[in-house]
Amino acid sequence: MASTRIRVCAVGRQQDMLRLCRYLLRNDEEPLSPEATLEQLIARILHLAHEEGLEGSQFLYEMVADRLYGDAREETCRMNIREESCGLYTALFAYESESLFQPSDWLAVHQACGMPLFVLRASEEFYQEKGMLILSGGRAHDNWERMAEAWLYLNLRYGADFEGRDPRKVRKALVHQAEDEDFEMTVGEMLDACVENLTELQEFYQAAEENRQEIETCRQEKDFQGLFYFFGKAAETRLWDIDHAEEHIAQVESLKEMWGE
């Protein structure tokens, strides 16, 4: 089976991240101090990943749930927890799997920690699963938007091995694969939508102070629908790697130029 590239983002407050880390360390034989800081808990997770996994791993997939249905290549497991400029905290998990994404594994995290999880995944093959999932309310919910864009993004940024190969040919092969499938978007529309999505997320990310104020207003007014909107947007900026959006936009623009040749 072709590999699946998966990115999972949890969104909440600092205390939610403390709960998340303690959950991931629930089977650790070394006792955890009740006063352990977020930084100390993250360091312990990294230590165990290096000790029991491969050198490059930053978390162990076995930490996700006690009964697993999915898998991960340990050397691809990456974890990053940080405070966003809007005041929310995000925890991003990225890995590659030999199987399709298994929501039940991550529902265990969602239910134990009380945070919504936002998932972006894509198989190497266009016809297989791709797009976004939201884990909330104890269930997995499909998001049918940005399916083609998610497939192109994850494979273009994290899937194609350009070493020793002509990047133009690799990128064009990705687009040709999408063109060969019976999908409601044309290749041109897919490329335009990729740029549009990244540009919109950049605009959200750059409005940090305004977002911070609106999030606080939502909390004070108990506007949970509004708060969930901001949680989702914050997650998307991580899932789509907004820190490197310009690089990805340049890649897509290059594809658009090649497609017009």
GROMACS .gro file of C-alpha atoms in nm:
model
  261
    1MET     CA    1   0.000   0.000   0.000
    2ALA     CA    2   0.117   0.354  -0.071
    3SER     CA    3   0.225   0.574   0.217
    4THR     CA    4  -0.014   0.817   0.381
    5ARG     CA    5   0.117   1.154   0.499
    6ILE     CA    6  -0.061   1.271   0.811
    7ARG     CA    7  -0.064   1.591   1.017
    8VAL     CA    8  -0.272   1.617   1.336
    9CYS     CA    9  -0.319   1.942   1.527
   10ALA     CA   10  -0.470   1.986   1.874
   11VAL     CA   11  -0.577   2.336   1.981
   12GLY     CA   12  -0.643   2.469   2.330
   13ARG     CA   13  -0.492   2.653   2.623
   14GLN     CA   14  -0.168   2.588   2.809
   15GLN     CA   15  -0.340   2.367   3.066
   16ASP     CA   16  -0.482   2.159   2.781
   17MET     CA   17  -0.129   2.102   2.653
   18LEU     CA   18  -0.016   1.996   3.000
   19ARG     CA   19  -0.301   1.743   3.003
   20LEU     CA   20  -0.205   1.625   2.654
   21CYS     CA   21   0.159   1.568   2.750
   22ARG     CA   22   0.064   1.383   3.067
   23TYR     CA   23  -0.165   1.163   2.860
   24LEU     CA   24   0.117   1.081   2.618
   25LEU     CA   25   0.337   0.993   2.917
   26ARG     CA   26   0.069   0.787   3.096
   27ASN     CA   27   0.266   0.462   3.059
   28ASP     CA   28   0.603   0.614   3.150
   29GLU     CA   29   0.772   0.414   3.426
   30GLU     CA   30   0.936   0.727   3.564
   31PRO     CA   31   0.700   0.916   3.800
   32LEU     CA   32   0.597   1.261   3.684
   33SER     CA   33   0.609   1.549   3.926
   34PRO     CA   34   0.272   1.724   3.969
   35GLU     CA   35   0.463   2.050   3.932
   36ALA     CA   36   0.632   1.952   3.603
   37THR     CA   37   0.623   2.237   3.350
   38LEU     CA   38   0.510   2.205   2.991
   39GLU     CA   39   0.872   2.233   2.878
   40GLN     CA   40   0.976   1.950   3.112
   41LEU     CA   41   0.697   1.724   2.991
   42ILE     CA   42   0.784   1.790   2.627
   43ALA     CA   43   1.150   1.714   2.702
   44ARG     CA   44   1.048   1.381   2.858
   45ILE     CA   45   0.844   1.286   2.551
   46LEU     CA   46   1.139   1.370   2.326
   47HIS     CA   47   1.375   1.171   2.549
   48LEU     CA   48   1.158   0.859   2.531
   49ALA     CA   49   1.117   0.897   2.156
   50HIS     CA   50   1.495   0.915   2.108
   51GLU     CA   51   1.553   0.632   2.354
   52GLU     CA   52   1.295   0.387   2.221
   53GLY     CA   53   1.241   0.507   1.866
   54LEU     CA   54   1.483   0.620   1.600
   55GLU     CA   55   1.714   0.916   1.636
   56GLY     CA   56   1.495   1.158   1.442
   57SER     CA   57   1.163   1.072   1.607
   58GLN     CA   58   0.999   1.324   1.842
   59PHE     CA   59   0.714   1.111   1.974
   60LEU     CA   60   0.623   0.743   1.973
   61TYR     CA   61   0.305   0.639   1.796
   62GLU     CA   62   0.236   0.394   2.078
   63MET     CA   63   0.183   0.700   2.301
   64VAL     CA   64  -0.132   0.789   2.105
   65ALA     CA   65  -0.355   0.504   2.228
   66ASP     CA   66  -0.326   0.181   2.425
   67ARG     CA   67  -0.501  -0.011   2.148
   68LEU     CA   68  -0.376   0.093   1.806
   69TYR     CA   69  -0.525   0.026   1.464
   70GLY     CA   70  -0.288   0.246   1.265
   71ASP     CA   71   0.088   0.272   1.246
   72ALA     CA   72   0.365   0.522   1.188
   73ARG     CA   73   0.720   0.511   1.061
   74GLU     CA   74   0.900   0.609   1.379
   75GLU     CA   75   1.169   0.806   1.196
   76THR     CA   76   0.902   1.035   1.047
   77CYS     CA   77   0.727   1.118   1.377
   78ARG     CA   78   0.749   1.489   1.455
   79MET     CA   79   0.586   1.685   1.738
   80ASN     CA   80   0.583   2.058   1.809
   81ILE     CA   81   0.387   2.238   2.080
   82ARG     CA   82   0.385   2.616   2.087
   83GLU     CA   83   0.187   2.925   2.179
   84GLU     CA   84   0.044   3.100   1.875
   85SER     CA   85   0.047   3.477   1.825
   86CYS     CA   86  -0.332   3.476   1.874
   87GLY     CA   87  -0.288   3.339   2.228
   88LEU     CA   88  -0.400   2.980   2.161
   89TYR     CA   89  -0.168   2.682   2.203
   90THR     CA   90  -0.126   2.423   1.929
   91ALA     CA   91   0.027   2.076   1.929
   92LEU     CA   92   0.124   1.952   1.583
   93PHE     CA   93   0.197   1.585   1.516
   94ALA     CA   94   0.326   1.481   1.174
   95TYR     CA   95   0.413   1.132   1.052
   96GLU     CA   96   0.396   0.888   0.763
   97SER     CA   97   0.202   0.564   0.780
   98GLU     CA   98   0.196   0.242   0.581
   99SER     CA   99  -0.181   0.232   0.631
  100LEU     CA  100  -0.469   0.476   0.597
  101PHE     CA  101  -0.536   0.723   0.878
  102GLN     CA  102  -0.713   0.558   1.172
  103PRO     CA  103  -0.942   0.811   1.348
  104SER     CA  104  -1.005   0.575   1.642
  105ASP     CA  105  -0.641   0.604   1.750
  106TRP     CA  106  -0.658   0.983   1.778
  107LEU     CA  107  -1.011   0.986   1.918
  108ALA     CA  108  -0.847   0.840   2.230
  109VAL     CA  109  -0.635   1.157   2.253
  110HIS     CA  110  -0.935   1.381   2.188
  111GLN     CA  111  -1.148   1.214   2.454
  112ALA     CA  112  -0.872   1.201   2.715
  113CYS     CA  113  -0.763   1.563   2.671
  114GLY     CA  114  -1.090   1.735   2.582
  115MET     CA  115  -0.947   1.920   2.283
  116PRO     CA  116  -1.067   1.917   1.922
  117LEU     CA  117  -0.819   1.764   1.679
  118PHE     CA  118  -0.785   1.873   1.318
  119VAL     CA  119  -0.634   1.628   1.070
  120LEU     CA  120  -0.485   1.676   0.725
  121ARG     CA  121  -0.391   1.357   0.543
  122ALA     CA  122  -0.316   1.238   0.192
  123SER     CA  123  -0.214   0.911   0.036
  124GLU     CA  124   0.052   0.903  -0.233
  125GLU     CA  125  -0.218   0.792  -0.475
  126PHE     CA  126  -0.470   1.061  -0.569
  127TYR     CA  127  -0.764   0.821  -0.578
  128GLN     CA  128  -0.714   0.719  -0.214
  129GLU     CA  129  -0.802   0.920   0.098
  130LYS     CA  130  -0.715   1.286   0.117
  131GLY     CA  131  -0.836   1.602   0.283
  132MET     CA  132  -0.932   1.708   0.631
  133LEU     CA  133  -1.100   1.545   0.930
  134ILE     CA  134  -1.218   1.708   1.251
  135LEU     CA  135  -1.233   1.508   1.573
  136SER     CA  136  -1.480   1.674   1.809
  137GLY     CA  137  -1.771   1.573   2.027
  138GLY     CA  138  -1.625   1.222   2.051
  139ARG     CA  139  -1.660   1.160   1.677
  140ALA     CA  140  -1.470   1.204   1.351
  141HIS     CA  141  -1.627   1.447   1.102
  142ASP     CA  142  -1.526   1.467   0.736
  143ASN     CA  143  -1.447   1.807   0.590
  144TRP     CA  144  -1.489   1.781   0.214
  145GLU     CA  145  -1.316   2.111   0.138
  146ARG     CA  146  -0.959   2.138   0.009
  147MET     CA  147  -0.928   1.766  -0.071
  148ALA     CA  148  -0.727   1.807  -0.390
  149GLU     CA  149  -0.524   2.092  -0.242
  150ALA     CA  150  -0.437   1.880   0.062
  151TRP     CA  151  -0.318   1.596  -0.160
  152LEU     CA  152  -0.100   1.825  -0.371
  153TYR     CA  153   0.033   2.014  -0.069
  154LEU     CA  154   0.137   1.712   0.138
  155ASN     CA  155   0.291   1.526  -0.152
  156LEU     CA  156   0.465   1.830  -0.298
  157ARG     CA  157   0.612   1.947   0.034
  158TYR     CA  158   0.677   1.619   0.211
  159GLY     CA  159   0.647   1.338  -0.040
  160ALA     CA  160   0.860   1.408  -0.342
  161ASP     CA  161   1.226   1.314  -0.311
  162PHE     CA  162   1.395   1.564  -0.540
  163GLU     CA  163   1.750   1.438  -0.479
  164GLY     CA  164   1.896   1.315  -0.805
  165ARG     CA  165   1.573   1.389  -0.991
  166ASP     CA  166   1.454   1.680  -1.198
  167PRO     CA  167   1.216   1.873  -0.966
  168ARG     CA  168   1.018   1.996  -1.267
  169LYS     CA  169   0.949   1.639  -1.376
  170VAL     CA  170   0.854   1.530  -1.024
  171ARG     CA  171   0.613   1.819  -0.980
  172LYS     CA  172   0.463   1.774  -1.323
  173ALA     CA  173   0.414   1.402  -1.253
  174LEU     CA  174   0.210   1.492  -0.945
  175VAL     CA  175  -0.015   1.720  -1.146
  176HIS     CA  176  -0.053   1.464  -1.426
  177GLN     CA  177  -0.165   1.206  -1.168
  178ALA     CA  178  -0.435   1.445  -1.048
  179GLU     CA  179  -0.542   1.517  -1.407
  180ASP     CA  180  -0.587   1.146  -1.479
  181GLU     CA  181  -0.844   1.107  -1.200
  182ASP     CA  182  -1.214   1.178  -1.234
  183PHE     CA  183  -1.237   1.475  -0.997
  184GLU     CA  184  -1.467   1.776  -0.995
  185MET     CA  185  -1.178   2.025  -1.017
  186THR     CA  186  -0.953   2.082  -1.314
  187VAL     CA  187  -0.579   2.095  -1.253
  188GLY     CA  188  -0.581   2.471  -1.307
  189GLU     CA  189  -0.859   2.515  -1.052
  190MET     CA  190  -0.673   2.295  -0.805
  191LEU     CA  191  -0.354   2.502  -0.836
  192ASP     CA  192  -0.546   2.830  -0.804
  193ALA     CA  193  -0.729   2.697  -0.497
  194CYS     CA  194  -0.396   2.602  -0.337
  195VAL     CA  195  -0.267   2.958  -0.366
  196GLU     CA  196  -0.602   3.102  -0.253
  197ASN     CA  197  -0.609   2.882   0.058
  198LEU     CA  198  -0.253   2.966   0.163
  199THR     CA  199  -0.309   3.337   0.102
  200GLU     CA  200  -0.624   3.337   0.318
  201LEU     CA  201  -0.441   3.158   0.599
  202GLN     CA  202  -0.155   3.408   0.577
  203GLU     CA  203  -0.402   3.694   0.618
  204PHE     CA  204  -0.553   3.527   0.925
  205TYR     CA  205  -0.211   3.458   1.076
  206GLN     CA  206  -0.097   3.816   1.024
  207ALA     CA  207  -0.404   3.955   1.205
  208ALA     CA  208  -0.275   3.815   1.535
  209GLU     CA  209  -0.377   4.098   1.769
  210GLU     CA  210  -0.724   4.128   1.619
  211ASN     CA  211  -0.769   3.750   1.647
  212ARG     CA  212  -0.651   3.754   2.009
  213GLN     CA  213  -0.911   4.015   2.100
  214GLU     CA  214  -1.192   3.833   1.920
  215ILE     CA  215  -1.099   3.504   2.088
  216GLU     CA  216  -1.116   3.672   2.429
  217THR     CA  217  -1.455   3.821   2.339
  218CYS     CA  218  -1.583   3.476   2.238
  219ARG     CA  219  -1.468   3.336   2.574
  220GLN     CA  220  -1.631   3.613   2.774
  221GLU     CA  221  -1.959   3.584   2.583
  222LYS     CA  222  -1.945   3.202   2.584
  223ASP     CA  223  -1.966   3.208   2.205
  224PHE     CA  224  -1.849   2.850   2.155
  225GLN     CA  225  -1.924   2.847   1.783
  226GLY     CA  226  -1.708   3.155   1.732
  227LEU     CA  227  -1.435   3.008   1.950
  228PHE     CA  228  -1.437   2.684   1.750
  229TYR     CA  229  -1.393   2.890   1.431
  230PHE     CA  230  -1.073   3.040   1.570
  231PHE     CA  231  -0.955   2.700   1.693
  232GLY     CA  232  -1.000   2.566   1.340
  233LYS     CA  233  -0.817   2.855   1.177
  234ALA     CA  234  -0.527   2.830   1.422
  235ALA     CA  235  -0.504   2.457   1.347
  236GLU     CA  236  -0.508   2.516   0.972
  237THR     CA  237  -0.214   2.757   0.995
  238ARG     CA  238  -0.015   2.472   1.152
  239LEU     CA  239  -0.147   2.196   0.927
  240TRP     CA  240  -0.062   2.398   0.616
  241ASP     CA  241   0.276   2.507   0.762
  242ILE     CA  242   0.206   2.878   0.739
  243ASP     CA  243   0.563   2.960   0.842
  244HIS     CA  244   0.673   2.837   0.499
  245ALA     CA  245   0.368   2.944   0.297
  246GLU     CA  246   0.568   3.166   0.061
  247GLU     CA  247   0.786   2.871  -0.036
  248HIS     CA  248   0.486   2.653  -0.111
  249ILE     CA  249   0.310   2.929  -0.304
  250ALA     CA  250   0.623   2.967  -0.517
  251GLN     CA  251   0.619   2.592  -0.588
  252VAL     CA  252   0.255   2.605  -0.692
  253GLU     CA  253   0.312   2.913  -0.910
  254SER     CA  254   0.598   2.725  -1.077
  255LEU     CA  255   0.360   2.437  -1.146
  256LYS     CA  256   0.107   2.677  -1.297
  257GLU     CA  257   0.375   2.812  -1.531
  258MET     CA  258   0.477   2.460  -1.634
  259TRP     CA  259   0.115   2.364  -1.685
  260GLY     CA  260   0.076   2.651  -1.927
  261GLU     CA  261   0.372   2.538  -2.137
   0.00000   0.00000   0.00000
